[in-house]
Coordinates of C-alpha atoms and ligand atoms in Angstrom, one line a residue:
M1 CA 19.5 18.6 -12.7
P2 CA 17.5 20.4 -10.6
A3 CA 16.9 19.1 -6.6
P4 CA 13.2 16.7 -6.9
A5 CA 10.2 18.8 -6.5
L6 CA 7.0 16.7 -4.6
L7 CA 3.6 16.5 -5.7
F8 CA 0.6 16.3 -4.0
P9 CA -2.7 15.9 -4.4
A10 CA -4.6 19.5 -4.7
D11 CA -7.8 20.1 -1.9
P12 CA -10.6 19.3 -3.9
L13 CA -12.3 22.9 -2.3
N14 CA -9.3 24.2 -3.2
P15 CA -7.5 23.3 -6.4
H16 CA -4.2 25.7 -5.0
R17 CA -3.6 23.8 -1.6
P18 CA -2.9 20.2 -0.9
D19 CA -5.3 18.2 0.4
P20 CA -5.9 18.8 4.2
H21 CA -4.4 15.4 4.2
F22 CA -1.4 16.0 3.5
A23 CA -0.8 19.2 4.6
W24 CA 0.9 18.4 7.3
E25 CA 3.4 17.0 4.9
A26 CA 3.6 19.5 2.6
R27 CA 4.6 22.0 5.7
V28 CA 7.3 20.2 7.0
L29 CA 8.8 20.1 2.8
R30 CA 8.4 23.6 2.7
D31 CA 10.5 23.2 6.0
V32 CA 12.9 21.8 4.9
G33 CA 13.7 23.9 1.9
G34 CA 11.5 21.6 -1.0
E35 CA 9.6 22.4 -3.9
Q36 CA 6.6 21.3 -3.9
Y37 CA 3.6 21.3 -7.2
L38 CA -0.2 19.8 -6.8
V39 CA -2.4 17.3 -9.0
D40 CA -5.8 17.0 -9.4
H41 CA -5.9 13.2 -7.7
D42 CA -9.9 13.1 -8.9
A43 CA -9.2 14.3 -12.1
L44 CA -6.3 11.7 -13.0
L45 CA -8.7 8.8 -12.2
A46 CA -11.1 9.8 -14.2
G47 CA -8.9 9.4 -17.1
R48 CA -8.1 13.1 -17.8
A49 CA -3.9 12.9 -16.9
D50 CA -3.5 15.8 -18.9
E51 CA -5.9 18.0 -16.9
A52 CA -4.6 15.9 -13.6
V53 CA -1.1 17.8 -14.0
R54 CA -1.7 21.1 -15.8
Q55 CA -0.1 23.0 -12.3
V56 CA 3.0 21.8 -12.5
P57 CA 5.5 24.0 -14.5
R58 CA 7.0 22.5 -17.6
D59 CA 10.2 21.2 -17.7
C60 CA 10.8 21.3 -14.0
G61 CA 12.6 18.1 -13.8
P62 CA 12.8 15.1 -11.2
L63 CA 9.8 14.9 -9.4
W64 CA 8.1 12.4 -6.9
Y65 CA 4.6 12.0 -5.7
R66 CA 3.2 12.0 -2.5
G67 CA -0.6 10.7 -2.0
W68 CA -3.7 8.9 -2.6
M69 CA -3.3 5.4 -4.5
I70 CA -3.4 5.0 -7.6
P71 CA -4.2 2.4 -9.9
S72 CA -0.8 1.1 -12.5
A73 CA -2.5 2.1 -15.7
D74 CA -3.3 5.9 -14.0
Y75 CA -0.4 5.9 -12.7
A76 CA 1.3 5.1 -16.4
A77 CA -0.6 7.5 -17.7
F78 CA 0.5 10.4 -14.9
A79 CA 3.9 9.5 -15.7
R80 CA 3.2 10.3 -20.0
A81 CA 1.7 13.1 -19.4
L82 CA 4.1 14.9 -17.0
A83 CA 6.6 14.1 -19.0
G84 CA 4.8 15.3 -21.8
R85 CA 5.8 18.6 -19.5
G86 CA 9.4 18.2 -19.6
A87 CA 8.6 16.6 -16.2
N88 CA 10.0 13.4 -15.1
L89 CA 8.4 11.1 -12.3
L90 CA 11.7 9.2 -10.6
T91 CA 9.7 6.2 -10.1
S92 CA 8.4 4.5 -13.5
A93 CA 5.7 3.1 -14.3
A94 CA 6.9 -0.1 -14.3
G95 CA 8.4 0.1 -11.0
Y96 CA 5.7 1.2 -9.2
A97 CA 3.8 -1.4 -10.3
S98 CA 6.3 -3.8 -9.7
A99 CA 6.9 -1.7 -5.6
H100 CA 2.6 -1.1 -5.6
E101 CA 0.9 -4.7 -6.7
L102 CA 1.7 -7.9 -4.8
P103 CA 2.5 -10.1 -8.0
G104 CA 5.0 -7.7 -8.6
W105 CA 7.3 -8.0 -5.5
Y106 CA 6.2 -11.1 -4.5
G107 CA 9.1 -13.3 -6.4
V108 CA 11.5 -11.2 -4.6
F109 CA 9.9 -11.8 -1.3
E110 CA 9.3 -14.9 -1.9
G111 CA 10.1 -17.2 1.8
A112 CA 10.3 -14.1 3.7
T113 CA 6.6 -13.5 3.1
P114 CA 3.3 -15.4 3.4
P115 CA 3.1 -18.2 0.7
S116 CA 1.0 -16.5 -2.1
V117 CA -1.8 -17.5 -5.0
W118 CA -3.1 -15.4 -6.8
I119 CA -6.1 -15.2 -9.5
P120 CA -6.0 -12.7 -12.2
A121 CA -9.6 -10.9 -12.5
R122 CA -9.5 -11.4 -16.7
T123 CA -12.6 -12.1 -17.7
A124 CA -15.0 -11.7 -14.1
A125 CA -13.4 -10.2 -11.5
R126 CA -15.3 -13.2 -9.0
P127 CA -13.1 -16.0 -9.8
G128 CA -15.1 -19.5 -10.5
P129 CA -15.3 -22.6 -8.1
E130 CA -12.2 -24.0 -10.3
E131 CA -10.1 -21.4 -10.1
L132 CA -10.3 -21.0 -6.9
A133 CA -9.9 -24.7 -5.9
A134 CA -7.2 -25.0 -8.2
A135 CA -5.8 -21.7 -6.6
V136 CA -6.1 -23.4 -3.2
E137 CA -4.6 -26.5 -3.8
R138 CA -1.2 -25.0 -4.9
L139 CA -1.2 -23.0 -1.8
G140 CA -0.9 -26.1 0.1
G141 CA -5.0 -27.4 0.3
R142 CA -5.8 -26.5 3.6
G143 CA -4.9 -24.5 6.9
P144 CA -5.7 -20.3 7.6
A145 CA -5.9 -18.2 5.0
I146 CA -6.3 -14.8 4.4
V147 CA -7.9 -13.0 1.1
K148 CA -7.1 -9.7 -0.4
D149 CA -6.8 -8.2 -3.8
Y150 CA -3.2 -7.1 -5.5
V151 CA -3.1 -4.0 -3.4
K152 CA -5.6 -4.2 -0.5
S153 CA -7.6 -6.3 1.8
R154 CA -11.2 -5.7 3.4
K155 CA -9.1 -6.5 6.7
H156 CA -11.9 -3.8 8.7
E157 CA -14.5 -6.7 7.5
W158 CA -12.2 -9.4 9.1
H159 CA -14.2 -12.0 9.6
E160 CA -17.0 -11.3 6.1
A161 CA -14.6 -10.4 3.6
C162 CA -10.8 -11.5 4.8
Y163 CA -10.1 -14.2 6.8
V164 CA -10.6 -18.3 5.9
P165 CA -10.2 -20.5 9.0
E166 CA -9.7 -23.2 7.3
L167 CA -9.0 -24.0 2.4
A168 CA -10.0 -27.1 2.7
D169 CA -13.7 -25.6 3.4
L170 CA -13.7 -24.8 -0.4
A171 CA -17.7 -23.6 0.4
A172 CA -16.2 -21.4 3.1
V173 CA -13.2 -20.0 1.0
G174 CA -15.5 -18.8 -2.1
R175 CA -18.0 -17.0 0.6
V176 CA -15.1 -14.8 1.9
V177 CA -14.1 -15.0 -1.8
A178 CA -17.7 -13.3 -3.5
R179 CA -18.1 -11.3 -0.5
F180 CA -14.6 -10.1 -0.9
V181 CA -15.2 -8.9 -4.5
E182 CA -18.9 -7.9 -3.8
L183 CA -17.5 -4.9 -1.5
Q184 CA -14.6 -4.5 -3.6
G185 CA -16.4 -3.6 -5.9
E186 CA -14.9 -1.1 -8.9
Y187 CA -11.7 -0.8 -6.9
L188 CA -10.3 -4.1 -7.3
A189 CA -7.0 -3.9 -8.3
G190 CA -5.8 -6.4 -10.5
G191 CA -7.1 -10.0 -9.1
V192 CA -7.6 -11.8 -6.2
V193 CA -4.9 -13.2 -4.0
L194 CA -4.9 -16.0 -1.4
R195 CA -2.5 -15.9 0.9
R196 CA -1.0 -18.8 3.9
Y197 CA -2.2 -16.7 7.6
E198 CA 0.7 -16.4 10.0
E199 CA 0.7 -15.7 13.9
F200 CA 2.2 -12.4 14.0
H201 CA 2.6 -10.4 17.2
R202 CA -0.5 -8.7 18.2
A203 CA -0.7 -5.7 20.6
G204 CA -4.0 -5.1 22.4
G205 CA -6.3 -2.7 21.5
D206 CA -9.9 -2.0 19.9
G207 CA -9.3 -3.2 17.1
G208 CA -12.7 -2.0 15.8
A209 CA -12.3 0.8 13.7
S210 CA -14.5 1.6 10.4
G211 CA -13.2 0.7 7.0
P212 CA -12.5 3.1 4.1
D213 CA -15.2 5.1 3.2
G214 CA -16.8 5.3 -0.6
S215 CA -13.7 7.9 -1.9
R216 CA -11.4 7.2 -4.2
R217 CA -8.6 9.0 -2.4
R218 CA -6.9 6.1 -0.8
S219 CA -3.9 5.1 0.6
K220 CA -2.0 2.0 1.8
S221 CA -3.8 3.2 5.2
G222 CA -2.7 6.2 7.2
G223 CA -5.2 7.5 4.9
E224 CA -9.4 6.1 5.0
G225 CA -11.5 6.6 7.8
G226 CA -9.9 3.7 9.6
G227 CA -7.1 4.2 12.2
A228 CA -7.3 0.8 13.4
G229 CA -6.1 -2.8 12.0
A230 CA -7.6 -6.1 11.5
A231 CA -10.5 -6.3 13.3
G232 CA -9.9 -9.2 15.3
S233 CA -7.2 -12.5 15.4
R234 CA -7.5 -15.5 14.2
G235 CA -9.5 -16.8 17.0
G236 CA -12.1 -13.7 17.1
G237 CA -10.6 -12.0 19.7
N238 CA -10.0 -7.4 18.6
E239 CA -5.8 -7.6 18.9
R240 CA -4.3 -7.0 16.3
A241 CA -0.6 -7.6 14.8
V242 CA 1.7 -4.9 15.4
E243 CA 3.4 -4.1 12.6
A244 CA 6.4 -1.4 11.3
R245 CA 7.0 0.2 8.6
V246 CA 10.4 0.4 7.1
W247 CA 10.5 3.2 3.9
W248 CA 13.7 2.3 2.2
L249 CA 15.4 5.2 -0.3
D250 CA 18.0 3.6 -3.0
G251 CA 18.0 0.1 -0.9
E252 CA 18.4 2.1 2.4
P253 CA 16.5 2.2 5.9
V254 CA 15.7 6.3 5.9
L255 CA 12.6 6.0 7.9
V256 CA 11.5 2.9 10.7
G257 CA 8.3 4.0 12.4
P258 CA 4.9 1.8 13.5
H259 CA 2.4 0.8 10.9
P260 CA 0.2 3.9 10.5
D261 CA -2.7 1.9 11.9
T262 CA -0.9 1.8 15.1
P263 CA 1.2 4.9 16.0
G264 CA 1.6 4.4 19.2
Q265 CA 3.8 1.0 18.8
P266 CA 7.3 1.1 19.1
A267 CA 8.5 -1.1 16.1
D268 CA 12.4 -2.4 16.2
P269 CA 12.7 -4.8 13.1
D270 CA 16.2 -6.8 12.5
L271 CA 16.2 -5.6 8.6
T272 CA 18.9 -8.2 7.9
E273 CA 17.3 -10.2 6.1
V274 CA 15.0 -7.5 4.0
R275 CA 18.0 -4.9 2.7
P276 CA 19.1 -7.8 -0.4
L277 CA 15.6 -8.1 -1.1
V278 CA 14.7 -4.5 -1.7
R279 CA 17.7 -4.0 -3.1
A280 CA 16.9 -7.0 -5.7
L281 CA 13.8 -5.3 -5.8
G282 CA 15.3 -2.5 -7.4
C283 CA 12.9 0.1 -7.0
R284 CA 14.1 3.3 -5.6
F285 CA 11.9 4.1 -3.0
V286 CA 9.7 1.5 -1.2
T287 CA 7.9 0.9 1.9
T288 CA 8.3 -2.8 3.2
D289 CA 5.5 -4.1 6.5
L290 CA 7.2 -6.0 8.7
A291 CA 6.2 -8.1 11.4
S292 CA 7.4 -10.5 14.2
R293 CA 6.1 -14.2 14.0
A294 CA 4.4 -14.7 17.3
D295 CA 6.7 -18.1 18.3
G296 CA 9.4 -15.5 18.5
S297 CA 10.9 -17.0 14.7
G298 CA 12.2 -14.0 13.8
W299 CA 10.6 -11.1 11.0
R300 CA 8.2 -11.5 7.9
V301 CA 7.2 -9.1 5.2
V302 CA 3.7 -8.5 5.3
E303 CA 3.5 -6.1 2.5
V304 CA 5.7 -4.1 0.1
G305 CA 4.4 -0.9 -1.1
D306 CA 5.8 2.1 -3.2
G307 CA 6.7 4.9 -0.9
Q308 CA 4.8 7.6 -3.0
V309 CA 1.5 6.1 -2.1
S310 CA 2.2 4.2 1.5
G311 CA 0.7 6.5 4.7
L312 CA 2.4 7.6 7.2
P313 CA 2.0 7.7 10.8
R314 CA 0.4 10.2 12.7
G315 CA 2.3 12.6 14.9
I316 CA 6.2 11.1 13.2
D317 CA 9.3 13.4 11.9
A318 CA 9.2 13.1 8.5
S319 CA 12.2 15.7 8.0
G320 CA 14.7 13.3 7.3
L321 CA 12.3 11.1 4.8
L322 CA 11.4 14.1 2.7
T323 CA 14.9 15.7 2.9
S324 CA 16.5 12.5 2.0
L325 CA 13.6 12.6 -1.2
I326 CA 15.0 15.9 -2.3
A327 CA 18.4 15.2 -2.1
A328 CA 17.9 12.1 -4.2
Ligands
ATP401 N1 -0.5 -13.6 5.3 C1 -1.1 -13.0 7.1 N2 -1.1 -13.9 8.2 C2 -1.7 -13.0 9.1 N3 -1.8 -11.3 9.4 C3 -2.2 -10.8 7.8 C4 -1.3 -12.0 6.4 N4 -2.1 -10.9 6.0 C5 -2.4 -10.0 6.3 N5 -2.4 -9.4 7.9 C6 -3.3 -8.5 8.4 O1 -4.0 -8.7 7.8 C7 -3.8 -6.7 7.5 C8 -4.0 -6.3 6.3 O2 -3.1 -7.0 5.2 P1 -2.4 -6.6 4.2 O3 -1.4 -5.4 5.0 O4 -2.1 -7.4 3.5 O5 -3.1 -5.2 4.0 P2 -4.0 -4.3 3.5 O6 -5.2 -4.0 3.0 O7 -2.8 -4.1 1.9 O8 -3.1 -3.5 4.4 P3 -3.0 -1.8 4.9 O9 -3.6 -1.1 5.3 O10 -1.2 -1.7 5.5 O11 -2.5 -1.1 3.1 C9 -1.8 -6.8 8.2 O12 -2.0 -5.5 8.7 C10 -2.0 -8.6 8.9 O13 -2.5 -7.5 10.2
MG402 MG1 -0.8 -3.9 4.8

């Protein structure tokens, strides 16, 4: 069996070069002796998976992807198109969905992550008032909360489309959810999630960077136009939760660093409780974003992500991570 190769998105302006955002990772991979191929992310998201993978050589064996987020249905088409060329993505479509979407990982991490409920977008993206009231009830009915979808929040529009000061104010919940759904538009992934708000340790900062641009090229932070975290704390100040991003491969932490929104922050999370949960999830390559509780009572899992589409912070040494991936 050959060593795994990596797939990067191609530069939309030059299909024979990696997308400029991933060029440095591609260079590090080359330096550590890894093989790489390019895929057309735009074609993939336009439903043309076979065209997206046409630069990938036939029968090239095991593959990891490192690039922009891919909706779960498109990832499944991606995996099928690659399998049709005799290549296999080491993260299956089912594994990708479990790590990438909150309902996929929540059951395993419940108790270690803020309590959460969700409303699948079956018919309309925007839940009706009864559905919202029932979801609020399931979440305990009162207290502050966060709104997001199965994958992303609108943390850059914190007061407008992310933070709910009081769940008991159903009209306010409805307004924040409606604005969130409107801003997500066609990018709304899966459905609406409500999470109990918890106070995390925060660092001062400007916190007010712009959010993602309108393109389909988005990552779990570290990619889109923004660069700073949630634009505001509970009281409306300009501080952001300090998160550590832990990169796990086969149940072992292979890289521990800051979240890409706070690249300069040191990160030294206690992994004792998280390690068995990552193993229980059973996905080979995932990230966990961890924040420490403001009252000092320990670390919480803010979210889980698929390692293939999680952003790396600027300036981090990725050689160990990439070496591990091609040895996996
Ligand atoms: N339950 C919570 N309690 C307090 N703060 C929260 C909670 N959930 C999220 N946050 C804050 O909001 C930010 C955005 O939330 P989250 O990480 O879930 O969304 P995201 O848009 O997927 O982010 P990323 O850019 O990491 O992909 C977090 O970084 C954290 O600071
Ligand atoms: Mg996050």
